[in-house]
PDB file of C-alpha atoms in Angstrom:
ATOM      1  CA  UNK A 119      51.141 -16.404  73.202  1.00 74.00           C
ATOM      2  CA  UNK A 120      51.332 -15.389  69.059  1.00 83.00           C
ATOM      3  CA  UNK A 121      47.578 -13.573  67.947  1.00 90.00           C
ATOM      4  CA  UNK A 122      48.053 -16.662  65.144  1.00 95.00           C
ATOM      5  CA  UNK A 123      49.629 -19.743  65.669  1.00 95.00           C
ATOM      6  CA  UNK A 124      49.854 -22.870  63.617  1.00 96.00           C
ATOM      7  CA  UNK A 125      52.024 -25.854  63.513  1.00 92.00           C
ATOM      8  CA  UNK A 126      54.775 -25.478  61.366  1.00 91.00           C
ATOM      9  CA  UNK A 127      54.972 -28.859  60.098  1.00 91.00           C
ATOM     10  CA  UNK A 128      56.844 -29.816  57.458  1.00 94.00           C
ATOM     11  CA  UNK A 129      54.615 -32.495  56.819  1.00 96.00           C
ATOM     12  CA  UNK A 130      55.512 -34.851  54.202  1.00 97.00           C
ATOM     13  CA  UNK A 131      52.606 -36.602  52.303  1.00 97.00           C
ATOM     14  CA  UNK A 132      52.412 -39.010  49.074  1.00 98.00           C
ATOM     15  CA  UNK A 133      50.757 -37.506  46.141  1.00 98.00           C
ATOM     16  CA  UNK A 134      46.901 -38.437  46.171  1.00 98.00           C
ATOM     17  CA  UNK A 135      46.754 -38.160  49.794  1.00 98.00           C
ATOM     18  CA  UNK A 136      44.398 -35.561  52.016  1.00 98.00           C
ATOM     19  CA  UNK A 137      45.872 -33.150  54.624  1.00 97.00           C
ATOM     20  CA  UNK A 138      44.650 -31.075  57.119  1.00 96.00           C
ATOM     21  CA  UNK A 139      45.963 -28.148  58.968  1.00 94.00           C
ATOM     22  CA  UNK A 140      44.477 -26.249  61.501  1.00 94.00           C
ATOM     23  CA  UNK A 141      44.923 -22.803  63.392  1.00 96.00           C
ATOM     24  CA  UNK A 142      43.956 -20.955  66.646  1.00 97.00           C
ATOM     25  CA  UNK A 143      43.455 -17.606  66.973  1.00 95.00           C
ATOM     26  CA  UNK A 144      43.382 -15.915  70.215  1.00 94.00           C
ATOM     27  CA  UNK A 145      41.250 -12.576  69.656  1.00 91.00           C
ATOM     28  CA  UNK A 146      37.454 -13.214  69.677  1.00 90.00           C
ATOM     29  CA  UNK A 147      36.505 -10.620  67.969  1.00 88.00           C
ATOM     30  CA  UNK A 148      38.423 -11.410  65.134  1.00 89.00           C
ATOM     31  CA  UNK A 149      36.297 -10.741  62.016  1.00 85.00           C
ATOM     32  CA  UNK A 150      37.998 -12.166  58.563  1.00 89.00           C
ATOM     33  CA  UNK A 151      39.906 -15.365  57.888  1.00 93.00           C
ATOM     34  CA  UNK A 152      42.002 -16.366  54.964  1.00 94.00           C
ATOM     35  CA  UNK A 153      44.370 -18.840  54.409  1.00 96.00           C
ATOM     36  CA  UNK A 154      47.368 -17.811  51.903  1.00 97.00           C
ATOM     37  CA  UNK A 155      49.894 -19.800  50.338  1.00 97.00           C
ATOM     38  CA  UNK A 156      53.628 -18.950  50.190  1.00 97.00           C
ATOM     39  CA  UNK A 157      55.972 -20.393  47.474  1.00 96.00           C
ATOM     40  CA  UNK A 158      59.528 -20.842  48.709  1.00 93.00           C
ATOM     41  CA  UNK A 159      61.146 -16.940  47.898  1.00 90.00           C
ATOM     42  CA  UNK A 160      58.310 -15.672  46.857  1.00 94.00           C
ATOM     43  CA  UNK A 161      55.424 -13.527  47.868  1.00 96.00           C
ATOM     44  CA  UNK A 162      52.779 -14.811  49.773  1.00 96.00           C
ATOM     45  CA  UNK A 163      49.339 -15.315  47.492  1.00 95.00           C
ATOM     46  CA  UNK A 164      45.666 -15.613  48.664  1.00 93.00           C
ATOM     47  CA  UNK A 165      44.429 -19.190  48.716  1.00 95.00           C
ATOM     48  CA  UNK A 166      40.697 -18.429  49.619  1.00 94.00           C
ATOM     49  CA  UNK A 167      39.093 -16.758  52.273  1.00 91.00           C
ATOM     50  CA  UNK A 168      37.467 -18.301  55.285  1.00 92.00           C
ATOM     51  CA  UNK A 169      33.638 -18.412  55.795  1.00 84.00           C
ATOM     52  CA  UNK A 170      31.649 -19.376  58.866  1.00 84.00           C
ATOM     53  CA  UNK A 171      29.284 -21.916  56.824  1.00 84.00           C
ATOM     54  CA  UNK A 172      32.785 -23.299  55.154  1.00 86.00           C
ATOM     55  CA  UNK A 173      33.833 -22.984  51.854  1.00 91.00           C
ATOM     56  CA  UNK A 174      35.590 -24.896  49.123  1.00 94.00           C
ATOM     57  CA  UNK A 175      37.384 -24.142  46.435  1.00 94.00           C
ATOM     58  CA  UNK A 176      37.973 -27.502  44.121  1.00 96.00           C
ATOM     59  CA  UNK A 177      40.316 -29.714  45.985  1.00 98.00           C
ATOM     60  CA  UNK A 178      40.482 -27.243  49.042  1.00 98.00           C
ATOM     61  CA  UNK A 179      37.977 -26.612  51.944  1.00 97.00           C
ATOM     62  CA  UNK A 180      37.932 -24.142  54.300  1.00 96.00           C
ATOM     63  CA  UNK A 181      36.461 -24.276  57.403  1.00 95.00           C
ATOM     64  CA  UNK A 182      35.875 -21.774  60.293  1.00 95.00           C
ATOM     65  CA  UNK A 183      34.810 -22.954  63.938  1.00 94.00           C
ATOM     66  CA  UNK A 184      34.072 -19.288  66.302  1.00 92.00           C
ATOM     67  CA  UNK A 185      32.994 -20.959  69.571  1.00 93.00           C
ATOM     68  CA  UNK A 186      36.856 -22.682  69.419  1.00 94.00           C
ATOM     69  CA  UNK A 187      38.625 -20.203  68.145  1.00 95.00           C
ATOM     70  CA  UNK A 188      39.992 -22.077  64.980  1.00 93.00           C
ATOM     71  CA  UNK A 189      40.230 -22.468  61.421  1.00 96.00           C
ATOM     72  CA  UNK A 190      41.126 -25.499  59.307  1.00 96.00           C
ATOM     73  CA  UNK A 191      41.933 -26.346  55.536  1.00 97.00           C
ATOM     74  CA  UNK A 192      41.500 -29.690  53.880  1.00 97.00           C
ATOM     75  CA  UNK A 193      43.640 -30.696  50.844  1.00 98.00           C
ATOM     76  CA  UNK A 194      42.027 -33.752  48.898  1.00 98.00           C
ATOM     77  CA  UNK A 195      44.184 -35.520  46.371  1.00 98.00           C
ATOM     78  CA  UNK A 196      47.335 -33.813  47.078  1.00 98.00           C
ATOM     79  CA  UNK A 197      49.750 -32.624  44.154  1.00 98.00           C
ATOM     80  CA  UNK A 198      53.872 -32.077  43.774  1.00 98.00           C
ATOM     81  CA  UNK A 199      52.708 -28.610  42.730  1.00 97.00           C
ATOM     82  CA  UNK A 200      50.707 -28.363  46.398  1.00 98.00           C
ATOM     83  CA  UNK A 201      53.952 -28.377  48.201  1.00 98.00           C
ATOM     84  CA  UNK A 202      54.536 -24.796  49.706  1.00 97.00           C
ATOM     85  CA  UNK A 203      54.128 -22.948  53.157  1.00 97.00           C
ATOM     86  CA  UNK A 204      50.146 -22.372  53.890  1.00 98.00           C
ATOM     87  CA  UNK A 205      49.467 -19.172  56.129  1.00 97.00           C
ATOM     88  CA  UNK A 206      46.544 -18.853  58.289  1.00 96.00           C
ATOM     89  CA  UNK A 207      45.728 -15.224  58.107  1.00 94.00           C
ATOM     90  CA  UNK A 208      43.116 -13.081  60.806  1.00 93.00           C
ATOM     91  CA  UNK A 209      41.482  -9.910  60.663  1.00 89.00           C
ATOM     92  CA  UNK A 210      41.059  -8.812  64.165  1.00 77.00           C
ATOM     93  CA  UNK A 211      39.522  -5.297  63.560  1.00 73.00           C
ATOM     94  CA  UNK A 212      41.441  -2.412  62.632  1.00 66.00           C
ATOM     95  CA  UNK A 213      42.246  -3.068  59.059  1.00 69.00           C
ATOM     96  CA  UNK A 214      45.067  -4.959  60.426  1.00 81.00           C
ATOM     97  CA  UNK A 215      45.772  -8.713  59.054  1.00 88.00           C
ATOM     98  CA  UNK A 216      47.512 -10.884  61.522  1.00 91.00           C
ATOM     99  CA  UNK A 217      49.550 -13.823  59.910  1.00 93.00           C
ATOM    100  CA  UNK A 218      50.454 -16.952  61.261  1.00 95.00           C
ATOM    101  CA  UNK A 219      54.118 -18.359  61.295  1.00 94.00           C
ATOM    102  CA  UNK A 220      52.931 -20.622  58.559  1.00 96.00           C
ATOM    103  CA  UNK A 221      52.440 -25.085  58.122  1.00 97.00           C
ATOM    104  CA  UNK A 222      54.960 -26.276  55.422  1.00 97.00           C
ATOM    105  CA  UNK A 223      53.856 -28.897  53.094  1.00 98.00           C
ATOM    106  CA  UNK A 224      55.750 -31.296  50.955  1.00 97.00           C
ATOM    107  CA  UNK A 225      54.104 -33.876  48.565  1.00 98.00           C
ATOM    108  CA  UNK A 226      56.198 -36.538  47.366  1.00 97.00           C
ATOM    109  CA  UNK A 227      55.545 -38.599  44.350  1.00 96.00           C
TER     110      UNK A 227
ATOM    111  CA  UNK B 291      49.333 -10.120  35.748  1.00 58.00           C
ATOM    112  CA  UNK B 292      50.836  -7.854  38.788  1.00 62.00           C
ATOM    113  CA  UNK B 293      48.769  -4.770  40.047  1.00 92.00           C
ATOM    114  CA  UNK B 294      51.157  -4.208  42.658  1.00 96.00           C
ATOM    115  CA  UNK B 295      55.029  -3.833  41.574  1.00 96.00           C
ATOM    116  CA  UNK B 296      58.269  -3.913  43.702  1.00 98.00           C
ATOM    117  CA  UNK B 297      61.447  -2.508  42.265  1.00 97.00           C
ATOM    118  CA  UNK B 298      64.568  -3.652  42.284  1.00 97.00           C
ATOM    119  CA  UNK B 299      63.805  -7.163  42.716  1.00 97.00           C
ATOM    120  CA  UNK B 300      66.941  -7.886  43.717  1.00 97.00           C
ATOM    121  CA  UNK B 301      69.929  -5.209  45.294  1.00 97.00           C
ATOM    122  CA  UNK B 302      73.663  -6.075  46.689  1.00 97.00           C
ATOM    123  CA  UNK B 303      74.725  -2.618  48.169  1.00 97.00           C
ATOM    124  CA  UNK B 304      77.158  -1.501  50.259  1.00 97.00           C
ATOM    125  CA  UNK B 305      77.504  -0.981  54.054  1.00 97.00           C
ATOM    126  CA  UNK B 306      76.548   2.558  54.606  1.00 96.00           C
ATOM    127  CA  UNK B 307      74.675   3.441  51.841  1.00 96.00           C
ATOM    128  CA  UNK B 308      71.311   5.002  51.175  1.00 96.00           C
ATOM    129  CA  UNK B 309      68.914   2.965  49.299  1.00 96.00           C
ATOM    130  CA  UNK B 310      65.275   3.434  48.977  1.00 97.00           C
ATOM    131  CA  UNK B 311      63.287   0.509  48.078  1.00 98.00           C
ATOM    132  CA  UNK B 312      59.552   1.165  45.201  1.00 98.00           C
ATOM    133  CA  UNK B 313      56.228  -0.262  45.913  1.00 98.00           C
ATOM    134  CA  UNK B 314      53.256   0.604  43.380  1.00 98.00           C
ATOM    135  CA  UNK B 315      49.976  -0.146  42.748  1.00 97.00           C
ATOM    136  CA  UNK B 316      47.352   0.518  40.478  1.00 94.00           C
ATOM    137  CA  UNK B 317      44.582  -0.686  42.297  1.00 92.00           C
ATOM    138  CA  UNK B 318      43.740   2.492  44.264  1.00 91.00           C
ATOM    139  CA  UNK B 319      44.066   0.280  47.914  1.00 92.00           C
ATOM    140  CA  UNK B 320      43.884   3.060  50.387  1.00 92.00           C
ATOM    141  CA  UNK B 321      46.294   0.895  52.845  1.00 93.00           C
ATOM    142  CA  UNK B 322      49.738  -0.402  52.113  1.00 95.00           C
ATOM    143  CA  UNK B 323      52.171  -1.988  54.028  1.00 95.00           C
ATOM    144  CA  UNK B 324      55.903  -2.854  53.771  1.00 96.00           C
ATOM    145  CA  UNK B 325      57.256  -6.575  55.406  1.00 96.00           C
ATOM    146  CA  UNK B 326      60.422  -7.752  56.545  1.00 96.00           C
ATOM    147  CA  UNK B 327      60.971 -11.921  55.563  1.00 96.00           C
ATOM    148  CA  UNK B 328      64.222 -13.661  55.781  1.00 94.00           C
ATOM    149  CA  UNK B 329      64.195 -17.218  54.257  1.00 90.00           C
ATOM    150  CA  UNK B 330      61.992 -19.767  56.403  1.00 88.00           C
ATOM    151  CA  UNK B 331      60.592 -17.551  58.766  1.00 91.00           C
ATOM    152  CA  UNK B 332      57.442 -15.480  59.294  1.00 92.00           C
ATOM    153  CA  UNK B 333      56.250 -12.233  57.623  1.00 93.00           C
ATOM    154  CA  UNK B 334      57.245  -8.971  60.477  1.00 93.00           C
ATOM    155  CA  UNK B 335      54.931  -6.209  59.939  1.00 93.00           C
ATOM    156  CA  UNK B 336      57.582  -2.907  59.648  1.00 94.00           C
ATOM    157  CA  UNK B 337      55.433  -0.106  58.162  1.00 96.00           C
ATOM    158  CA  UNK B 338      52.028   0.432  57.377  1.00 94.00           C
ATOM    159  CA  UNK B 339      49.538   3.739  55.606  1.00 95.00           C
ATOM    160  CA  UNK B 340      46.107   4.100  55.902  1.00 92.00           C
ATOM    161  CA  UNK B 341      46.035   6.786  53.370  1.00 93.00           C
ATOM    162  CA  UNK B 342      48.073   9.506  52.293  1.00 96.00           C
ATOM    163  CA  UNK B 343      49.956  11.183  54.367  1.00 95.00           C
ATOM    164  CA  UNK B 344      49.573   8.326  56.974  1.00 94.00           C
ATOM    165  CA  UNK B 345      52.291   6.191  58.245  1.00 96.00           C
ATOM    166  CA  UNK B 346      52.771   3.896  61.330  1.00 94.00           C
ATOM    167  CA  UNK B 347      55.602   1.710  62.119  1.00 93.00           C
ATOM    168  CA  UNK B 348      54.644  -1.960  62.370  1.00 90.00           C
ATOM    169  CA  UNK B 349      55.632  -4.474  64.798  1.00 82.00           C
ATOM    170  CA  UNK B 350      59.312  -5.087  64.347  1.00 82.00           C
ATOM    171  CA  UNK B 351      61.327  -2.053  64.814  1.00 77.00           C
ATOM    172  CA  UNK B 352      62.859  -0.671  61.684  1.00 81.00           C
ATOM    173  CA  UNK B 353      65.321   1.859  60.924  1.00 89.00           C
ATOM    174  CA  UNK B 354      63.888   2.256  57.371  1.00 93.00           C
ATOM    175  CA  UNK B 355      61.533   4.967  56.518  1.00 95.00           C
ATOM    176  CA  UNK B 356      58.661   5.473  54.741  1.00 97.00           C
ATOM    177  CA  UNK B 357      56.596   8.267  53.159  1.00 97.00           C
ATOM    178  CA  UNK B 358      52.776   8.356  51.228  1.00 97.00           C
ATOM    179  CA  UNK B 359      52.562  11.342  49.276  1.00 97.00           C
ATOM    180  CA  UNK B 360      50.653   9.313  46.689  1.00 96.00           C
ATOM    181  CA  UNK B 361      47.873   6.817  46.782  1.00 95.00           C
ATOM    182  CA  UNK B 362      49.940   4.492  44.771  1.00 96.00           C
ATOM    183  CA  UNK B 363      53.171   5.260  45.898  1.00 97.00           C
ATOM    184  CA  UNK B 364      54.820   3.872  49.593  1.00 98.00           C
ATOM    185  CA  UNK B 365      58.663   4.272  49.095  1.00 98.00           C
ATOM    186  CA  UNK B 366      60.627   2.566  51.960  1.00 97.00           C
ATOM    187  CA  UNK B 367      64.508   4.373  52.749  1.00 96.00           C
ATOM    188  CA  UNK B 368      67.577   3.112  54.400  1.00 94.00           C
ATOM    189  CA  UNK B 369      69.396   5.879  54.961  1.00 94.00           C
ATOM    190  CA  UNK B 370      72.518   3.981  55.964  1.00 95.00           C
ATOM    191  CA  UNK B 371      72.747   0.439  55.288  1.00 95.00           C
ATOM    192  CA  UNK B 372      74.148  -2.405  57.582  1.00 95.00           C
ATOM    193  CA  UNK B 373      74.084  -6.133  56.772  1.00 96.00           C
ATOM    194  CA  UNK B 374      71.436  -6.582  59.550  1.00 94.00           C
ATOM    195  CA  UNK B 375      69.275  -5.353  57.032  1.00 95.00           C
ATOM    196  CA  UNK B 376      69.703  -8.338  54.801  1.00 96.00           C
ATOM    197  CA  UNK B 377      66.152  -9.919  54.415  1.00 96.00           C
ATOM    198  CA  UNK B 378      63.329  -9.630  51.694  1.00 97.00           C
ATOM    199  CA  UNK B 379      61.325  -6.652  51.610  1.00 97.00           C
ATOM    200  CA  UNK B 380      57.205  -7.083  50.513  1.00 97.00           C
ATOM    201  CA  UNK B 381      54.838  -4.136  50.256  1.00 98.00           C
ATOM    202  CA  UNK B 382      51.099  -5.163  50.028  1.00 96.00           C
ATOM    203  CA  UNK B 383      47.853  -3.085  49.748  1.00 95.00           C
ATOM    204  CA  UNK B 384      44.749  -3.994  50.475  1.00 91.00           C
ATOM    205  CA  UNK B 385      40.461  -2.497  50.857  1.00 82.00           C
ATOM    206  CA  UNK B 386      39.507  -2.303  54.474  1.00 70.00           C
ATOM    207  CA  UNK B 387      38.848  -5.800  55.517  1.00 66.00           C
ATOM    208  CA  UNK B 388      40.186  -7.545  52.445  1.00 76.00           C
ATOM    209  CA  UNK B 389      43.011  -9.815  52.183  1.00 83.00           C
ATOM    210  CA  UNK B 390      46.497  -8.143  50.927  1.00 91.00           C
ATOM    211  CA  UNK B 391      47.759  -8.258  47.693  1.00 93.00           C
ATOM    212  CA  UNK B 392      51.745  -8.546  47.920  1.00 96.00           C
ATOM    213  CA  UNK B 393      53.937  -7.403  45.540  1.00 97.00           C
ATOM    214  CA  UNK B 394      57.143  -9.649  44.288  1.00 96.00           C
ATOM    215  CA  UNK B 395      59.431  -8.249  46.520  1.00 97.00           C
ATOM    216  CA  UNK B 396      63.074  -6.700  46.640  1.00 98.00           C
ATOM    217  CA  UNK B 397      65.146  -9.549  47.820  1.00 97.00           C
ATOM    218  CA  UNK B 398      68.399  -7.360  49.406  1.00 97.00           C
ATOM    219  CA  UNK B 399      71.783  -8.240  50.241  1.00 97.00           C
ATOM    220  CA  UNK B 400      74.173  -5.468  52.221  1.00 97.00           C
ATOM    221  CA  UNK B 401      77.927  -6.214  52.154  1.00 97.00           C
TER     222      UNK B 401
END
């Protein structure tokens, strides 16, 4: 079983819509979440990072469940310019980031 | 505005040659690391340096190389290139417990 495992989608949405993926991480102890966001050929960039009382960040929320091992982000009022590969990231101690195979998103008009 | 840079960003070599691939930053992380990613797929961790004069290989075996003789310097070397090694290489460096910041990447081709 991967440390960091998400679906990898695609999933195809119309512009305007709201999408949610979620991601389960097997290490308990884990410490730090982020979610990052991957352009296709280039370098992965940090979205936001993951707090237990949830965050948002303008269209985006982030939110972290321990108990269940899993971590979520929300995209209201999808754009075109949305559409890239989202990847739920985990610290699980030892200055070490795990990353998860990535959830591909595509926003049509 | 890039505080991490990756040069070349992109390199068509030949089988058998040695090429050795630059990853800077001016950001004074004390950890770096160098990632394998070929088109689609997920990030493999190859190489990684707490610190100077640290290095660890990651969790895809590599026959690259690496060296930290400077903070902002972590150098990765092929010393004999095959087109196995075709892929896109991203160095990152990151605080303790912070999220990475990756560089643009060298995006190589061996023929």
């Amino acid at each position: 079983r991967k440390e960091v495992e998400q679906d990898p989608g695609p999933f195809n949405v119309p512009e305007g819509a709201t999408v949610a993926f979620n991601c389960t991480y097997s290490n308990s102890a884990s410490q730090s979440f982020f979610w990052y966001r991957q352009d296709c050929r280039k370098e992965p960039k940090l979205l936001m990072s993951v707090y237990s009382s949830g965050n948002e960040d303008g269209r985006f929320t982030a939110q972290l469940n321990r108990a269940s091992q899993y971590i979520s982000l929300l995209i209201r009022d999808s754009k075109l310019s949305d559409s890239a590969t989202y990847l739920c990231v985990v610290n699980s101690g030892g200055n070490m980031l795990t990353f998860g195979g990535g959830t591909r998103l595509m926003v049509k008009p | 505005e890039a505080d991490i840079y990756q040069t070349p960003r992109y390199l068509v070599i030949g089988t058998g040659k040695k090429i050795t691939l630059e990853c800077s930053q001016t950001m004074g992380h004390d950890k770096m690391y160098w990632y394998q990613q070929d088109p689609g797929m997920e990030l493999h961790l190859i190489h990684y340096s707490y610190g100077v004069n640290s290095t660890e290989k990651g969790d895809l075996s590599s026959e690259s190389t690496v060296s930290r003789i400077r903070t902002e310097h972590f150098p990765l070397t092929l010393e004999s290139a095959r087109p196995s090694h075709t892929s896109q290489y991203l160095c990152a460096s990151s605080w303790t417990n912070y999220g990475y910041t990756f560089g643009s990447g060298t995006r190589l081709t061996v023929v």
